[in-house]
XYZ file of C-alpha atoms in Angstrom:
365
model
C 21.615 -5.525 7.642
C 19.851 -2.726 9.566
C 21.349 0.548 8.361
C 19.601 3.746 9.521
C 20.996 5.628 6.544
C 19.824 3.001 4.024
C 16.770 1.406 5.672
C 15.517 -0.065 2.388
C 18.864 -1.508 1.345
C 19.201 -4.892 -0.378
C 20.164 -6.629 2.856
C 16.973 -5.564 4.567
C 14.743 -6.365 1.594
C 16.367 -9.782 1.194
C 15.890 -10.544 4.889
C 12.188 -9.667 4.716
C 11.867 -11.706 1.528
C 13.486 -14.733 3.155
C 11.187 -14.367 6.159
C 8.107 -14.261 3.923
C 9.309 -17.260 1.903
C 9.894 -19.301 5.035
C 6.383 -18.543 6.245
C 4.802 -19.423 2.892
C 6.764 -22.681 2.857
C 5.384 -23.499 6.302
C 1.850 -23.170 4.923
C 2.366 -25.591 2.064
C 1.517 -28.787 3.970
C -1.809 -27.270 5.048
C -2.749 -26.309 1.491
C -1.430 -29.549 0.030
C -3.666 -31.506 2.386
C -6.665 -29.786 0.824
C -5.738 -30.949 -2.636
C -3.772 -29.956 -5.754
C -6.417 -27.365 -6.696
C -4.819 -25.000 -4.148
C -1.482 -24.941 -5.946
C -2.346 -21.867 -8.066
C -3.016 -19.844 -4.921
C 0.341 -20.889 -3.460
C 2.124 -19.905 -6.645
C 0.356 -16.551 -6.874
C 1.043 -15.749 -3.219
C 4.752 -16.443 -3.680
C 4.856 -14.467 -6.917
C 3.123 -11.407 -5.491
C 5.263 -11.402 -2.363
C 8.510 -11.722 -4.303
C 10.085 -8.265 -4.297
C 8.340 -5.000 -3.670
C 9.600 -2.014 -1.736
C 9.160 -3.621 1.739
C 8.233 -0.119 2.908
C 5.709 -1.110 5.573
C 7.987 -3.697 7.209
C 10.736 -1.068 7.210
C 8.586 1.506 8.986
C 7.679 -1.180 11.538
C 11.298 -2.139 12.186
C 12.447 1.463 12.542
C 9.458 2.239 14.749
C 10.781 -0.523 16.994
C 14.283 0.958 16.858
C 12.827 4.373 17.678
C 11.441 2.874 20.889
C 14.005 0.272 21.906
C 17.194 0.888 19.971
C 18.874 -1.531 17.575
C 17.797 -5.149 18.173
C 20.380 -7.771 18.999
C 20.657 -10.967 16.977
C 18.175 -12.837 19.178
C 15.534 -10.112 18.848
C 15.962 -9.492 15.130
C 14.362 -12.672 13.725
C 11.031 -12.346 15.570
C 10.964 -8.619 14.803
C 11.413 -9.347 11.094
C 8.580 -11.885 11.198
C 6.273 -9.373 12.859
C 7.254 -6.684 10.363
C 6.946 -9.044 7.377
C 3.321 -9.694 8.320
C 2.602 -6.201 7.003
C 3.708 -7.196 3.516
C 1.128 -9.992 3.537
C -1.504 -7.471 4.595
C -0.357 -5.123 1.835
C -0.500 -7.760 -0.900
C -3.926 -8.863 0.329
C -5.122 -5.295 -0.212
C -3.471 -5.148 -3.646
C -5.188 -8.337 -4.807
C -8.582 -7.065 -3.693
C -7.871 -3.607 -5.123
C -7.045 -5.080 -8.537
C -10.345 -6.978 -8.579
C -12.334 -3.864 -7.672
C -10.490 -1.748 -10.254
C -10.481 -4.451 -12.971
C -6.727 -3.913 -13.291
C -4.832 -6.018 -15.803
C -1.313 -5.733 -14.391
C 0.375 -5.782 -11.013
C 4.144 -5.394 -10.648
C 4.643 -6.007 -14.336
C 2.700 -9.290 -14.395
C -0.964 -10.086 -15.045
C -3.020 -9.342 -11.949
C -4.051 -12.333 -9.841
C -7.630 -12.403 -11.111
C -6.396 -12.269 -14.717
C -4.044 -15.200 -14.135
C -6.796 -17.268 -12.536
C -9.143 -16.325 -15.355
C -6.600 -17.563 -17.916
C -6.088 -20.798 -15.980
C -9.845 -21.393 -16.024
C -9.832 -21.165 -19.824
C -6.799 -23.414 -20.254
C -8.305 -26.047 -17.953
C -11.556 -26.073 -19.961
C -13.710 -25.505 -16.911
C -17.397 -24.663 -17.066
C -18.795 -21.228 -16.323
C -17.622 -17.677 -16.807
C -13.833 -17.447 -16.692
C -13.773 -13.807 -15.592
C -16.133 -14.527 -12.697
C -13.952 -17.468 -11.656
C -10.864 -15.264 -11.735
C -12.476 -12.602 -9.579
C -13.770 -15.144 -7.059
C -10.401 -16.868 -6.825
C -8.573 -13.574 -6.324
C -10.968 -12.509 -3.565
C -10.223 -15.766 -1.765
C -6.481 -15.313 -2.324
C -6.704 -11.858 -0.768
C -8.650 -13.278 2.177
C -6.047 -16.000 2.634
C -3.210 -13.462 2.658
C -5.082 -11.354 5.216
C -5.483 -14.345 7.524
C -1.853 -15.317 7.025
C -0.800 -11.777 7.914
C -2.549 -12.051 11.279
C -1.080 -15.512 11.826
C 2.475 -14.423 11.049
C 2.277 -11.571 13.539
C 0.767 -13.796 16.227
C 3.421 -16.504 15.694
C 6.332 -14.134 15.154
C 8.033 -15.123 18.384
C 7.790 -11.693 19.963
C 7.253 -11.697 23.726
C 3.600 -12.031 24.808
C 3.654 -8.600 26.451
C 4.941 -7.025 23.222
C 2.241 -8.745 21.179
C -0.400 -7.616 23.662
C 0.693 -4.008 23.123
C 0.941 -4.345 19.340
C -2.220 -6.325 18.577
C -4.661 -3.410 19.066
C -2.589 -1.333 16.634
C -2.719 -4.124 14.041
C -6.455 -4.578 14.533
C -7.102 -0.868 14.077
C -4.929 -0.820 10.963
C -6.860 -3.671 9.346
C -10.169 -1.943 10.044
C -8.938 1.417 8.770
C -7.548 0.129 5.476
C -10.723 -1.854 4.765
C -12.944 1.088 5.663
C -10.712 3.385 3.629
C -11.102 1.113 0.638
C -14.866 1.393 0.969
C -14.581 5.184 1.164
C -12.626 4.950 -2.092
C -15.281 3.019 -3.988
C -17.975 5.371 -2.687
C -15.939 8.344 -3.913
C -15.473 6.793 -7.344
C -19.237 6.273 -7.653
C -19.939 9.984 -7.255
C -19.994 12.294 -10.277
C -17.271 14.872 -10.680
C -18.166 18.441 -9.901
C -19.723 20.219 -6.990
C -17.868 22.167 -4.360
C -14.091 21.934 -4.876
C -13.387 22.118 -1.149
C -15.710 19.196 -0.471
C -14.103 17.139 -3.236
C -10.613 17.794 -1.863
C -11.734 16.944 1.672
C -13.303 13.658 0.521
C -10.192 12.712 -1.461
C -8.055 13.571 1.538
C -10.133 11.352 3.822
C -9.647 8.411 1.462
C -5.893 9.075 1.433
C -5.728 9.204 5.221
C -7.499 5.922 5.907
C -6.797 3.856 2.802
C -3.114 4.689 2.543
C -1.433 7.086 4.972
C -2.229 5.274 8.186
C -1.610 1.748 7.000
C 1.502 2.633 5.025
C 3.387 4.750 7.564
C 1.588 5.681 10.780
C 0.330 2.300 11.970
C 3.461 0.346 10.942
C 5.573 2.832 12.920
C 3.248 2.578 15.898
C 3.140 -1.212 15.635
C 6.937 -1.383 15.754
C 7.077 1.059 18.648
C 4.492 -1.000 20.560
C 6.609 -4.103 20.003
C 9.604 -2.208 21.365
C 8.072 -0.591 24.434
C 5.136 1.039 26.143
C 5.423 4.807 25.670
C 2.183 6.722 24.976
C 4.128 9.889 24.150
C 6.059 8.050 21.467
C 2.819 6.681 20.003
C 1.453 10.226 19.776
C 4.649 11.510 18.190
C 4.689 8.730 15.598
C 1.094 9.559 14.678
C 2.162 13.170 14.087
C 5.025 11.896 11.928
C 3.254 9.064 10.137
C 0.082 10.772 8.984
C 1.715 13.569 6.921
C 4.464 11.241 5.698
C 1.838 8.711 4.616
C -0.224 11.355 2.851
C 2.863 12.569 0.994
C 3.569 8.955 -0.011
C 0.075 8.574 -1.454
C 0.176 11.919 -3.236
C 3.385 10.747 -4.932
C 1.582 7.528 -5.835
C -1.249 9.566 -7.377
C 1.209 11.463 -9.578
C 2.903 8.221 -10.631
C -0.495 6.651 -11.350
C -1.076 9.288 -14.042
C 2.436 10.118 -15.268
C 4.615 7.170 -14.189
C 6.602 5.027 -16.604
C 4.846 1.663 -16.847
C 8.205 -0.085 -17.245
C 9.105 1.208 -13.776
C 5.741 1.185 -11.974
C 4.584 -2.203 -13.306
C 1.159 -0.737 -14.109
C -0.155 0.515 -17.480
C 0.473 4.213 -18.082
C -2.518 6.296 -17.032
C -4.235 3.364 -15.336
C -5.616 5.586 -12.562
C -7.382 7.608 -15.263
C -9.026 4.525 -16.756
C -10.098 3.412 -13.297
C -11.564 6.841 -12.549
C -9.735 7.283 -9.274
C -10.945 10.385 -7.398
C -7.544 11.463 -6.198
C -6.445 14.797 -4.779
C -4.693 15.325 -8.126
C -7.990 14.936 -9.990
C -9.840 17.160 -7.507
C -7.280 19.923 -8.034
C -7.457 19.475 -11.812
C -11.250 19.705 -11.902
C -11.205 22.816 -9.729
C -8.388 24.529 -11.636
C -9.174 23.868 -15.284
C -11.602 25.665 -17.614
C -15.030 24.506 -18.800
C -13.550 22.505 -21.673
C -11.123 20.757 -19.346
C -13.877 19.942 -16.865
C -16.030 18.559 -19.647
C -13.163 16.338 -20.815
C -12.497 15.071 -17.286
C -16.176 14.331 -16.716
C -16.492 12.531 -20.046
C -13.299 10.456 -20.083
C -12.174 9.883 -16.474
C -13.094 6.312 -15.628
C -13.380 5.200 -19.271
C -11.883 1.672 -19.391
C -11.323 2.062 -23.147
C -9.192 5.195 -22.741
C -6.385 4.919 -25.291
C -2.963 6.567 -25.343
C -4.343 9.719 -26.988
C -7.088 9.943 -24.371
C -4.555 9.525 -21.571
C -2.399 12.269 -23.084
C -5.377 14.625 -23.357
C -6.283 14.138 -19.698
C -2.647 14.515 -18.688
C -2.575 17.866 -20.497
C -5.633 19.049 -18.573
C -4.101 17.975 -15.272
C -0.818 19.750 -15.965
C -2.317 22.946 -17.391
C -4.786 23.213 -14.488
C -1.912 23.564 -12.035
C -2.891 20.334 -10.298
C 0.559 18.760 -10.513
C 2.197 21.832 -8.995
C -0.433 21.893 -6.255
C 0.099 18.241 -5.372
C 3.880 18.582 -5.470
C 3.488 21.411 -2.951
C 1.330 19.132 -0.779
C 4.000 16.427 -0.957
C 6.674 18.892 0.135
C 4.462 20.197 2.931
C 3.646 16.701 4.227
C 7.301 15.720 4.145
C 8.279 18.853 6.068
C 5.533 18.316 8.655
C 6.649 14.734 9.174
C 10.268 15.700 9.713
C 9.302 18.476 12.109
C 7.240 16.016 14.164
C 10.107 13.536 14.143
C 12.573 16.202 15.313
C 10.421 16.748 18.402
C 9.720 13.059 19.038
C 11.207 11.084 21.962
C 13.035 8.590 19.727
C 16.472 6.996 19.694
C 19.130 8.504 17.443
C 19.151 5.428 15.190
C 15.361 5.469 14.985
C 15.321 9.110 13.998
C 17.870 8.503 11.249
C 16.057 5.447 9.917
C 12.635 7.087 9.884
C 14.041 10.233 8.283
C 15.573 8.184 5.471
C 12.338 6.237 5.008
C 10.267 9.417 4.763
C 12.636 10.669 2.085
C 12.377 7.397 0.163
C 8.579 7.459 0.378
C 8.197 10.850 -1.288
C 11.075 10.670 -3.791
C 10.297 7.215 -5.174
C 9.625 6.495 -8.849
C 7.535 3.324 -8.410
């Protein structure tokens, strides 16, 4: 099930999925005791946690292997529970992100707040359906965040391992929440100004909203569960930060040019949401006056149609932004591998983390 050359294989993803399902099932009596009104949250939680790349749990598991070697059968189940807690954290962030961005779709289905909004209408409840949907989704995200902490705490890992890992998890939760706030601040600022400042601000959002909580902290969390080696923690930071940035830069490209049938999000959704990505910063700096005017007028327009998306895509391509970001992806990937080559990790851990870094930057969804 753990294959360092295929760390995201079906066996691993199925094992994480089964672990998540078992945890959600264990929560049902608690929710049921509150009343049948909680059933929609249970259903949405199960739906959102069904599938996905399982990337963060994988980085956690292979961070553990990097420190301690391959786990035996007795150690594997608690390790999977600890790693699976990161998927609950991830989906919590997705639910909240969709509310803040007013997104309609997530993983090919209506976003949680849209489903709750529709249920409000069908049930004939009083009040504004959209407001009800947003409020319900915020609470769903909060519930998933609390469950994430609970799953890690009750994973069955040894107390000493949890004592080492808990500070990493706490820092990760703070960073991703703070990074999300940096993101909304960035989106509230007008385009323009100094290009270097815009790129630096976009890069800071990437570092704290995505790179650390996607790669660096999961790796460090797994390594902390597997042992107490400060040098390894430092090495995994040097690996995880550039690998995580490359992952997010790929996500930025997919958010503008990805196939909605593959990504599960509407084509060009990042453009409608007005995301101030590194891709957009490069485009604004590299295009001409007409291109800048178009970006400033249409980026963040929720009514942007297919023609508007295509026009902005043309500006982004012709500005050289895509080439610039692809170069940044390649550079981050190379930096990560160089750091991993010098890291004090097990052979299996090195192979697993190398394969994961490749999957993170080459993905199509």
